[in-house]
Coordinates of C-alpha atoms in Angstrom, one line a residue:
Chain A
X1 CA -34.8 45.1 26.2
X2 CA -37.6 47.5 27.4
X3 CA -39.3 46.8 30.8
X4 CA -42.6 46.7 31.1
X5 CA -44.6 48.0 34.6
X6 CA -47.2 45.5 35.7
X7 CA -49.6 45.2 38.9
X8 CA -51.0 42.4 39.6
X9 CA -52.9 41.1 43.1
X10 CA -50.7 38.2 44.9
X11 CA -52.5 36.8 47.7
X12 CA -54.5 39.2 48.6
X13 CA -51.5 41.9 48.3
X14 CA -51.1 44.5 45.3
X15 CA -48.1 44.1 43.9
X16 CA -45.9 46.1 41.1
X17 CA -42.8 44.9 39.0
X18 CA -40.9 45.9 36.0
X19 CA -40.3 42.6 33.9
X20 CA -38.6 42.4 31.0
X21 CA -40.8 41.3 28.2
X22 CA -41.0 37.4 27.9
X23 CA -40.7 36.9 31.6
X24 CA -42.7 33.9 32.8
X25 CA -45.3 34.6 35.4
X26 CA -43.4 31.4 37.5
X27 CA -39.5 33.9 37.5
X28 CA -41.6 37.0 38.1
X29 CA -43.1 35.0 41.3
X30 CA -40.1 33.5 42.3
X31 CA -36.8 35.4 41.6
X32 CA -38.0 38.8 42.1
X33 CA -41.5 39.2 44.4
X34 CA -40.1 36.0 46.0
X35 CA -42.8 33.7 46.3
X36 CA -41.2 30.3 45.7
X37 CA -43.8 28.2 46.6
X38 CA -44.6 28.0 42.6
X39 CA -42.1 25.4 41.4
X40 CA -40.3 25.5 38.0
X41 CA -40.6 21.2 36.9
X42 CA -40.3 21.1 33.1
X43 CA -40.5 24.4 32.1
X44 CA -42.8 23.6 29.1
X45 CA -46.0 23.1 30.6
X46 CA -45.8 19.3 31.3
X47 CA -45.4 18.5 34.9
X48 CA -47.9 21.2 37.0
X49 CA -45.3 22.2 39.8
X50 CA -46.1 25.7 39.2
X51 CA -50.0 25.7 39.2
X52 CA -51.2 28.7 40.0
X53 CA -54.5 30.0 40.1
X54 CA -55.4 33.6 38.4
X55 CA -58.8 34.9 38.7
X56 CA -60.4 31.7 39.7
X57 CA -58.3 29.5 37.0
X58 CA -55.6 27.0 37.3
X59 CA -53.1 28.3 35.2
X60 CA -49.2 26.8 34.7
X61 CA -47.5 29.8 35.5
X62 CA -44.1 28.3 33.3
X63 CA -46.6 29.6 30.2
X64 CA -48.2 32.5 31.0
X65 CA -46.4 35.7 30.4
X66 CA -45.7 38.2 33.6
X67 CA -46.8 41.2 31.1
X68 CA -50.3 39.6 30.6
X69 CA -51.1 39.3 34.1
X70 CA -51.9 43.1 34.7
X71 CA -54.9 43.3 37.0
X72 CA -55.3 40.2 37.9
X73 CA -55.6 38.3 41.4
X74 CA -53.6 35.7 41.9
X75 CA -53.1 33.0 44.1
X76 CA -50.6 31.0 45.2
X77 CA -49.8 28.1 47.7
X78 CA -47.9 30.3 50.1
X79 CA -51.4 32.6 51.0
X80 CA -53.7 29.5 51.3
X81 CA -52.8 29.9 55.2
X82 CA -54.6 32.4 57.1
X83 CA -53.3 34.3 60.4
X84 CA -51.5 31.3 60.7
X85 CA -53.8 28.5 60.0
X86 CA -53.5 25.8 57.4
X87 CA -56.4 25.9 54.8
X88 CA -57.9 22.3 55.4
X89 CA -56.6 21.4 52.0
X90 CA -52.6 22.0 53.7
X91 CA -54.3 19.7 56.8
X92 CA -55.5 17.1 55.1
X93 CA -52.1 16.6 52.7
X94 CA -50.0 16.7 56.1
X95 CA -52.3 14.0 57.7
X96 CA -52.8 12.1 54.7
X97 CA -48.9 11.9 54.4
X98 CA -49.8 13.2 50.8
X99 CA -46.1 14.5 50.6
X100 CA -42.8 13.0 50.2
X101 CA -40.3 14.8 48.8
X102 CA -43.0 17.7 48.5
X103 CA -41.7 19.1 44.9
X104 CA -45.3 18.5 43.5
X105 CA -47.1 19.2 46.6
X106 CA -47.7 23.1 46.2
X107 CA -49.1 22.6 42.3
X108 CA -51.5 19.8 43.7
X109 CA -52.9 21.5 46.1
X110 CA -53.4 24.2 43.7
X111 CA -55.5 22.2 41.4
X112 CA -57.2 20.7 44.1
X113 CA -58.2 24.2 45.3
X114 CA -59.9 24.9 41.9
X115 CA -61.6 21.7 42.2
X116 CA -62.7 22.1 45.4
X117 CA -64.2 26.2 44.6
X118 CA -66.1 24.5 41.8
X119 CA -66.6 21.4 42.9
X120 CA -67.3 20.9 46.5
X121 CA -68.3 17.5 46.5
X122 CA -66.4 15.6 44.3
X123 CA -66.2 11.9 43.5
X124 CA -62.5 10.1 43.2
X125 CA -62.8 10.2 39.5
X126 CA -63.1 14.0 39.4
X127 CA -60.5 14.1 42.0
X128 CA -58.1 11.8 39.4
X129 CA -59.5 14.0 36.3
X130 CA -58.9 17.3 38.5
X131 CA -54.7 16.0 39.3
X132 CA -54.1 14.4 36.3
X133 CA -51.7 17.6 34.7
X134 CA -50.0 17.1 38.0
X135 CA -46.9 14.3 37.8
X136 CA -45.6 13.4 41.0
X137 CA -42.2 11.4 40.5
X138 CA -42.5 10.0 43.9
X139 CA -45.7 8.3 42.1
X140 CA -47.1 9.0 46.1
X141 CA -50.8 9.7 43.8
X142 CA -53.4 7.8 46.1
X143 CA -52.2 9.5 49.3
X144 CA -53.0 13.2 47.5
X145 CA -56.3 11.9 46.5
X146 CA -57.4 10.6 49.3
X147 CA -56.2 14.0 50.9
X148 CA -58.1 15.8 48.2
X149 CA -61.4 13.6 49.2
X150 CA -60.9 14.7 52.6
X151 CA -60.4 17.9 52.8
X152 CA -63.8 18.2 50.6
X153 CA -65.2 15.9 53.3
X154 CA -63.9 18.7 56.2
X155 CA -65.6 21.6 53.9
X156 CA -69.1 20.3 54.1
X157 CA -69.3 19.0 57.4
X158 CA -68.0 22.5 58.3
X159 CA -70.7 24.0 55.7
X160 CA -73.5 22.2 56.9
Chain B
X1 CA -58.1 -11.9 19.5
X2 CA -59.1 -11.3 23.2
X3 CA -58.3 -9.6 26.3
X4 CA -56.4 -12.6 28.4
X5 CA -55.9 -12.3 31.9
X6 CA -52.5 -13.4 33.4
X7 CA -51.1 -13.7 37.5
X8 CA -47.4 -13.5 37.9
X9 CA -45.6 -13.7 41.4
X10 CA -41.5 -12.3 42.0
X11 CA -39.5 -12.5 44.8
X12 CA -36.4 -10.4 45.7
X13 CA -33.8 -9.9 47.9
X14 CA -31.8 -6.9 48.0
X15 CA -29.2 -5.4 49.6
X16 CA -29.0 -2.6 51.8
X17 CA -25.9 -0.4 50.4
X18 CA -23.1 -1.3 48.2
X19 CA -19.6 -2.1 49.2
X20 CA -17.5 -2.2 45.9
X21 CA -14.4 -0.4 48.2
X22 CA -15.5 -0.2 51.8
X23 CA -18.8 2.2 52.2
X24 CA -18.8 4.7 54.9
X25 CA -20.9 7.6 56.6
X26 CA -19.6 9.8 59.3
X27 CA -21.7 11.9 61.4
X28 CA -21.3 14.5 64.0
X29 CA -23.5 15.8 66.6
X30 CA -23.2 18.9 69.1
X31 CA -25.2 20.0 71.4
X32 CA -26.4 24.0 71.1
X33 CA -26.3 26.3 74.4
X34 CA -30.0 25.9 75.2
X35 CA -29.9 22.1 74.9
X36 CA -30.7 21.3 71.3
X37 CA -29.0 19.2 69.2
X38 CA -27.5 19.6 65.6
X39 CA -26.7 16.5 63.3
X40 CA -23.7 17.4 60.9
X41 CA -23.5 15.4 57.8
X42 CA -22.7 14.8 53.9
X43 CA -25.5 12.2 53.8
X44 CA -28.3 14.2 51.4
X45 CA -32.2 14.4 51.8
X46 CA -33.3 13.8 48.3
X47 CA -37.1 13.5 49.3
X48 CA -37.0 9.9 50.9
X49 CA -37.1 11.8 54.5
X50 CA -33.8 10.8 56.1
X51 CA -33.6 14.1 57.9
X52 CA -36.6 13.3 59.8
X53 CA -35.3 9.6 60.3
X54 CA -31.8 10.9 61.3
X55 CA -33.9 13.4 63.8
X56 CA -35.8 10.3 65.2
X57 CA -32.6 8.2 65.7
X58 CA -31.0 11.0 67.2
X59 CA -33.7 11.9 70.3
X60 CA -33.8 8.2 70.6
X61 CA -30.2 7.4 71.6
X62 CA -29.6 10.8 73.7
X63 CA -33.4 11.0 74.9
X64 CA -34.5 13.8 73.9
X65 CA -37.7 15.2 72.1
X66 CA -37.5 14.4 68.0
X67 CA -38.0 18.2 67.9
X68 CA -34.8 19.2 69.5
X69 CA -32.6 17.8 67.0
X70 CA -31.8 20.0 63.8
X71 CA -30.7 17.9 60.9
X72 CA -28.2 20.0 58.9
X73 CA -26.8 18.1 55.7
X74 CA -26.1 21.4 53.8
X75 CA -22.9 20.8 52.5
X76 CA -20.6 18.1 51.4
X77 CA -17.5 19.7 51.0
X78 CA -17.5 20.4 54.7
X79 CA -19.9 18.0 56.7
X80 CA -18.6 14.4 57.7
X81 CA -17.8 12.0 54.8
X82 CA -20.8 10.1 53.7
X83 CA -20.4 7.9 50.3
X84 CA -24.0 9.0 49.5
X85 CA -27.5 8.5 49.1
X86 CA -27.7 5.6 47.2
X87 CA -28.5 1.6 46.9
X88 CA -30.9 1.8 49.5
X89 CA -28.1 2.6 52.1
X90 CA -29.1 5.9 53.9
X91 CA -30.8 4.7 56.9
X92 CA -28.8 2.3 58.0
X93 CA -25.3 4.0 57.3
X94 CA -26.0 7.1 58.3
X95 CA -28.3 5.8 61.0
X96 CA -25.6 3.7 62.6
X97 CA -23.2 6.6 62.1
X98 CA -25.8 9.0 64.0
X99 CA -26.1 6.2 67.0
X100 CA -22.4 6.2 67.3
X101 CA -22.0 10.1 67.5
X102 CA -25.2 10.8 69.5
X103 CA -24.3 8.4 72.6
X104 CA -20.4 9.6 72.9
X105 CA -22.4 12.9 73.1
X106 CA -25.1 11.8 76.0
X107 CA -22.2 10.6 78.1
X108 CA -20.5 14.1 78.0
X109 CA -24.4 15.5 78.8
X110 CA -24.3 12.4 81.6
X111 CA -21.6 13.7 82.7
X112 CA -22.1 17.4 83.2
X113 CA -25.3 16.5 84.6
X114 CA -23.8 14.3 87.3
X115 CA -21.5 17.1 88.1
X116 CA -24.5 19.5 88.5
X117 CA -26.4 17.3 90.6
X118 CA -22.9 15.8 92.7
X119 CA -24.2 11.7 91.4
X120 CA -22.3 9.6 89.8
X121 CA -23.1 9.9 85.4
X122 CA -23.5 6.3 86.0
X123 CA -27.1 6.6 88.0
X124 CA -28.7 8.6 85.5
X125 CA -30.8 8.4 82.9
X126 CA -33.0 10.3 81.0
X127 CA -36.6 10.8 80.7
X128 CA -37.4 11.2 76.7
X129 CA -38.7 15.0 77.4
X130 CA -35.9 17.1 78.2
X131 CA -34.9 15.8 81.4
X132 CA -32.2 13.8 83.2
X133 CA -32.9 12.4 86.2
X134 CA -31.6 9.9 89.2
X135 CA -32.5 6.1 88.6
X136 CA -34.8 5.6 91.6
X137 CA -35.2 9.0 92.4
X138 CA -36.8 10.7 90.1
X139 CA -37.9 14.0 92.1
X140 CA -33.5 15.0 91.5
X141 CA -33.6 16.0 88.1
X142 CA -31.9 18.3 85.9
X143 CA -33.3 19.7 82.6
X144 CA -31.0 19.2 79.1
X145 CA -31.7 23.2 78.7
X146 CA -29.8 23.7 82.0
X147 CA -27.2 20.7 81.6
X148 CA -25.9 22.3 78.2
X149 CA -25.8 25.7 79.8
X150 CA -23.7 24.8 82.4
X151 CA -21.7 22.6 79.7
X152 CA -21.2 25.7 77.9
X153 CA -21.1 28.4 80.5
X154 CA -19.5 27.1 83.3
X155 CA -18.4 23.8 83.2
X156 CA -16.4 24.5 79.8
X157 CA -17.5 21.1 78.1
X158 CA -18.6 20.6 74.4
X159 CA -21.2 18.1 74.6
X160 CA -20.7 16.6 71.5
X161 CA -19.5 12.9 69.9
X162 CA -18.5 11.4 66.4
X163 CA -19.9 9.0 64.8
X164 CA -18.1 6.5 62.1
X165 CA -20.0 3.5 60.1
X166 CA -17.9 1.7 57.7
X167 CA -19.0 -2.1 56.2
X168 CA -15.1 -2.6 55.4
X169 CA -14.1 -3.8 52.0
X170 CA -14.7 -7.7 50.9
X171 CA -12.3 -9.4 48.7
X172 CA -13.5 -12.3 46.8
X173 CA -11.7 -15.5 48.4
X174 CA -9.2 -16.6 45.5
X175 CA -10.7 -20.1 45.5
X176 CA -14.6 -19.8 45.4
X177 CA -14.6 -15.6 44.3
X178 CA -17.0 -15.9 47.2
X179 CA -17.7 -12.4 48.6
X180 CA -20.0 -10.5 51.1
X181 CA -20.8 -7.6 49.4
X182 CA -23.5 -6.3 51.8
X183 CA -24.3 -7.2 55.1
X184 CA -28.0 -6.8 55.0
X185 CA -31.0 -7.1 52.6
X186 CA -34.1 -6.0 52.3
X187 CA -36.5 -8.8 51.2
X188 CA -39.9 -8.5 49.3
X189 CA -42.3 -10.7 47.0
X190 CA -44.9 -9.3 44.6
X191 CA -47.7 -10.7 42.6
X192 CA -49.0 -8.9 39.8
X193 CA -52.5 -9.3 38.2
X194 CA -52.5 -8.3 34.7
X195 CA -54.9 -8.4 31.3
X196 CA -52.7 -8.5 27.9
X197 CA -54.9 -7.3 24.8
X198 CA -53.1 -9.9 22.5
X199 CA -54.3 -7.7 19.6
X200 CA -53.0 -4.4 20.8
X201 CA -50.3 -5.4 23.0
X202 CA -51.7 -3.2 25.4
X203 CA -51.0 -4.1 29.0
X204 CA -53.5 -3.1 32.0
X205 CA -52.1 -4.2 35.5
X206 CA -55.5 -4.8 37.3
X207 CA -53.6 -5.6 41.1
X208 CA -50.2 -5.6 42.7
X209 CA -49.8 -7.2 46.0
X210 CA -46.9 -6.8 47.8
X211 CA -45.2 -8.3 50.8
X212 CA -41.8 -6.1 52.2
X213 CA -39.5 -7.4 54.8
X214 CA -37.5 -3.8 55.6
X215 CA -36.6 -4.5 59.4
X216 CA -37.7 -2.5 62.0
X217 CA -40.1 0.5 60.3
X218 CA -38.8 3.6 62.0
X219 CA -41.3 5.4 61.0
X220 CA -44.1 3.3 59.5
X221 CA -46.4 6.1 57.9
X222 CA -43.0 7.1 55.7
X223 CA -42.5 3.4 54.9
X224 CA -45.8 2.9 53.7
X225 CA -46.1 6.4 51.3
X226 CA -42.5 5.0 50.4
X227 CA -43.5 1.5 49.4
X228 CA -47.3 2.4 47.8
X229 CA -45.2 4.9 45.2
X230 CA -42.5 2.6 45.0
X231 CA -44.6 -0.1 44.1
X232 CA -46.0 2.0 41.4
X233 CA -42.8 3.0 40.1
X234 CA -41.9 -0.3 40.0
X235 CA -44.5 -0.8 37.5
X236 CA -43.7 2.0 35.6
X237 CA -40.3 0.7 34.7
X238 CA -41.6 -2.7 33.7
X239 CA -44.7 -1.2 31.2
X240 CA -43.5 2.5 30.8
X241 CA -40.0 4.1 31.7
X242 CA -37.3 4.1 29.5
X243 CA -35.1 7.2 28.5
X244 CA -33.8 4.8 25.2
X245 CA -36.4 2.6 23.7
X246 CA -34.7 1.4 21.5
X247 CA -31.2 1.0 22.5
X248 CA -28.4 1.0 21.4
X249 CA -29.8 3.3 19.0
X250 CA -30.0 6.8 20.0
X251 CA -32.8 7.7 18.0
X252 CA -36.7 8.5 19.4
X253 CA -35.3 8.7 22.8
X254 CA -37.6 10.3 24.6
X255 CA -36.5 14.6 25.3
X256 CA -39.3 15.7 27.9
X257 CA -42.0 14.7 29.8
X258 CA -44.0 15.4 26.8
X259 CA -42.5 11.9 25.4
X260 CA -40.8 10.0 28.5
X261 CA -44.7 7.8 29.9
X262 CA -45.2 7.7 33.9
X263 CA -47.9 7.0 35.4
X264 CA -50.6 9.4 36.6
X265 CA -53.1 9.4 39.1
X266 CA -55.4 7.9 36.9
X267 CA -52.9 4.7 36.1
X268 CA -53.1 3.6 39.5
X269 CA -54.1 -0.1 39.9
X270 CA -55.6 -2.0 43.1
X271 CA -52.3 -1.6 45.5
X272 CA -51.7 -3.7 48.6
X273 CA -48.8 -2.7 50.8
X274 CA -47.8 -5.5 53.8
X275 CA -44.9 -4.7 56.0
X276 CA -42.9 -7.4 58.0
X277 CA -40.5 -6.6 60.2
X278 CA -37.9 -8.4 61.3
X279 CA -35.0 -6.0 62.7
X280 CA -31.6 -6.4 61.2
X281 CA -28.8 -7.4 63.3
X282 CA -26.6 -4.0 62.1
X283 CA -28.9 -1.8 61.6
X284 CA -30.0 1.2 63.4
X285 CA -32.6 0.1 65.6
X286 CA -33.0 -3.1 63.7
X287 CA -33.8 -1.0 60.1
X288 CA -33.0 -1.7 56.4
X289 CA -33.2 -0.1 53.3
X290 CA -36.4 0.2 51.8
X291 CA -35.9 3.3 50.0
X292 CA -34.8 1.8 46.4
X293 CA -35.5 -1.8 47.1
X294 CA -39.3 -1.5 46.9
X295 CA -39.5 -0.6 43.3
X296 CA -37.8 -4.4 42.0
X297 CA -39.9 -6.8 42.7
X298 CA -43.0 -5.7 40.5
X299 CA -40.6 -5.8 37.5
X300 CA -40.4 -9.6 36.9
X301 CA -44.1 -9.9 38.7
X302 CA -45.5 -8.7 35.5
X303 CA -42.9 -9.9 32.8
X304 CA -44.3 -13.4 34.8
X305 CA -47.7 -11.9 34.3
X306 CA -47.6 -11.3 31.0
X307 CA -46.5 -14.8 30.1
X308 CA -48.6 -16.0 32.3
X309 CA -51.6 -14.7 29.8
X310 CA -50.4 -14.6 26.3
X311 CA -47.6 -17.3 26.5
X312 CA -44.3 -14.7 25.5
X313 CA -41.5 -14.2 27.4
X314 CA -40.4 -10.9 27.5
X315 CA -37.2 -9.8 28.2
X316 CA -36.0 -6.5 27.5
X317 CA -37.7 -3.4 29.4
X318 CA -40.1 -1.9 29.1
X319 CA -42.6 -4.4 27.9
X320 CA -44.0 -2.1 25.1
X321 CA -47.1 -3.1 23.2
X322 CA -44.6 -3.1 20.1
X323 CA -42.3 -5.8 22.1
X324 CA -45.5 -8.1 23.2
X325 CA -46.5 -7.9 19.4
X326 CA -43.5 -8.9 17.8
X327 CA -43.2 -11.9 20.4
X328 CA -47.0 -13.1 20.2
X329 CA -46.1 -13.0 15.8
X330 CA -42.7 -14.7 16.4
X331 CA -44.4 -17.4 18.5
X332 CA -47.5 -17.8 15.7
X333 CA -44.9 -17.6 12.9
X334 CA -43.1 -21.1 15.0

């Protein structure tokens, strides 16, 4: 099958890959630019692992085509970090404890993210509303919201 | 038809590990040429955060910083033996495996030091920061950094030990078929607030209170995430989970997470988590196994529940509004 060229912003970087068409957005990422921090769950859209966020959106990167990504900026878990320090979302799911065996983790915090651009303030329901495509099998949910309510908490004081 | 409220209360005890033909873990540990200290094992970290226990239990027993130990459980054809990461039994197999290997090793480092400082190993001890020092006289030390290069370098000593845990086999006495199949449990008691829609069958669990007795918590903030999502799990399996509903026929199993229910965050109920600790006499530092024990007790907590407010007994899993349905029209029907 015929590759197809596509250039997409990762984090901040420009990057350019020949995919074969039907690639998934999540193998592109992970198995050849080699961000893993996108995780591959169910495969079908069902668990949230590999949340990632294109041009503002959460998107499930398991159903979104590498080819239709062309000019987009993406983000991912692995860039939240800057010159080496943890976006408070990463700080608050470390001192919450909001991980155990941290398959979910990268996908939540994703979603969260989105949340959190739109949303600065949010109440636990929105937080609940905002997770709920997330499964954690761990079932380790109030942890990551209270994280979540947190690390909105740290955003405003530091905004105000 | 109304929404009746119900209370049910369970209480378990549960063992740590299995022993259906003796149940073993191995461990070895060796020190690296600056000083820091590699775990070998088969024993796996499947999420429930034994390489961070194993790391804890480690610096504990030689007295060193947590952060100098490297946990490596990368490969079971090679590593030490360990019967696996099941029934609860990591921590306190591999734990008392890890204890075993890591003080054999601190008396080679005792040694080396003594050497290097011309005491006797017997008149040291060590400071929990990277140091070893002189009982009494604490201004003649020797750093673990220096002691392992002088084991390696100069003194030509591996600083290293093996460890062995093994709850032999029990037979059943031919009289009584009496056994001891474990020598420790985990014990834990739940009550379960629920409200039964006798017209739906619809089950909403409103509370769960929980009491575990785990031993000593090695690290308590892991034991409580541990125990808050297995208590919700725990509730999953008795309303939710079930990969054949309708066994022993095959049919309408569910394929994906599309059809198998869990629980999201917006399922959780009121949760109360309260830990007792009473160490066990063979465990590492007193511990148990909380790790698959915490997700039992919530089961018959809300079967009792559910009787408790609609008056059927339900015994097969999960309790489905179809199953509370056909029980509340089988007891009308009487």
């Amino acid at each position: 099958m015929a590759k197809v060229p596509v250039q997409f912003t990762l984090n901040g970087s420009e990057k350019a890959e020949f995919v074969e068409g039907g690639t998934t957005l999540l193998h592109a990422l992970r198995d050849k630019i080699g961000d893993t921090s996108p995780k591959g769950g169910c495969h079908q859209g069902t668990c949230g692992a590999c949340s990632v966020i294109i041009d503002g959106e959460l998107k499930l990167s398991c159903l979104t085509l590498a080819e239709t990504c062309g000019g987009t900026d993406i983000r991912t878990t692995s860039g939240l970090a800057e010159a080496g320090v943890l976006h408070p979302l990463q700080r608050a799911f470390l001192d919450a404890f909001a991980t155990q065996c941290g398959f979910c983790t990268p996908g939540m915090i994703m979603a969260a993210k989105v949340l959190l651009d739109h949303t600065p303030n949010p109440s636990r329901d929105e937080v609940v509303e905002a997770l709920s495509g997330n499964i954690c099998r761990c079932t380790g949910y109030e942890p990551i919201i209270q994280a979540v309510l947190t690390a909105a908490r740290a955003n405003s004081q530091n905004a105000a | 038809m109304a929404i009746r409220r119900g209370r049910g209360v369970a209480a378990i005890n549960y063992p740590t590990g299995m022993n259906l033909g003796g149940d073993p873990t191995q461990a070895l540990v060796h020190s690296t040429p600056t000083g820091n200290f590699m775990v070998t094992l088969s024993s796996v970290d499947l999420g429930q955060g034994l390489k961070q226990i194993m790391a804890q239990i480690c610096a504990e027993t030689i007295g060193v910083p947590t952060d100098r130990v490297i946990i490596d459980t990368a490969d079971t054809d090679t590593g030490p033996h360990c019967m696996g990461t099941f029934a609860s039994r990591g921590t306190h197999r591999a734990g008392n495996a890890v204890i075993q290997a890591a003080k054999e090793a601190r008396q080679v480092m005792l040694e080396v030091a003594a050497e290097e400082l011309e005491v006797n190993a017997s008149d040291l001890e060590t400071d929990g920061e990277g140091n070893i020092l002189v009982k009494g006289a604490p201004q003649k030390s020797i750093s673990i950094f220096d002691v392992a290069l002088s084991a390696h370098f100069k003194r030509g000593r591996s600083i290293s030990g093996r460890g062995m845990f093994l709850i032999p086999r029990s037979y059943p006495e031919k009289e009584t078929g009496a056994m001891k199949p474990s020598t420790c449990y985990a014990h834990a008691c739940t009550v379960a607030e629920v409200e039964v829609d006798d017209e739906t069958g619809e089950v909403t669990v409103l509370t769960v209170k929980n009491i575990f007795e785990i031993g000593r918590a090695l690290n308590p903030r892991m034991v409580e995430q541990q125990l808050v999502g297995g208590s919700w799990m725990g509730i999953s399996h008795a309303l939710y989970e079930t990969t054949e509903p309708y066994y022993p026929n095959r049919d309408h199993g569910g394929t994906d997470f599309n059809q198998y229910l869990m629980p999201g965050p917006g399922d959780l109920a009121e949760t109360e988590i309260i830990v007792l600790e009473r160490p066990s006499a063979d465990g590492p530092y007193g511990a148990k196994g909380p790790g698959e024990m915490c997700a039992n007790p919530q089961i018959p907590a809300v079967a009792n529940a559910v009787f408790d407010a609609v008056g059927v007994r339900i015994d097969t899993l999960p309790i489905t509004p179809e199953r509370i349905l056909r029980a509340l029209k089988a007891q009308s029907a009487n």
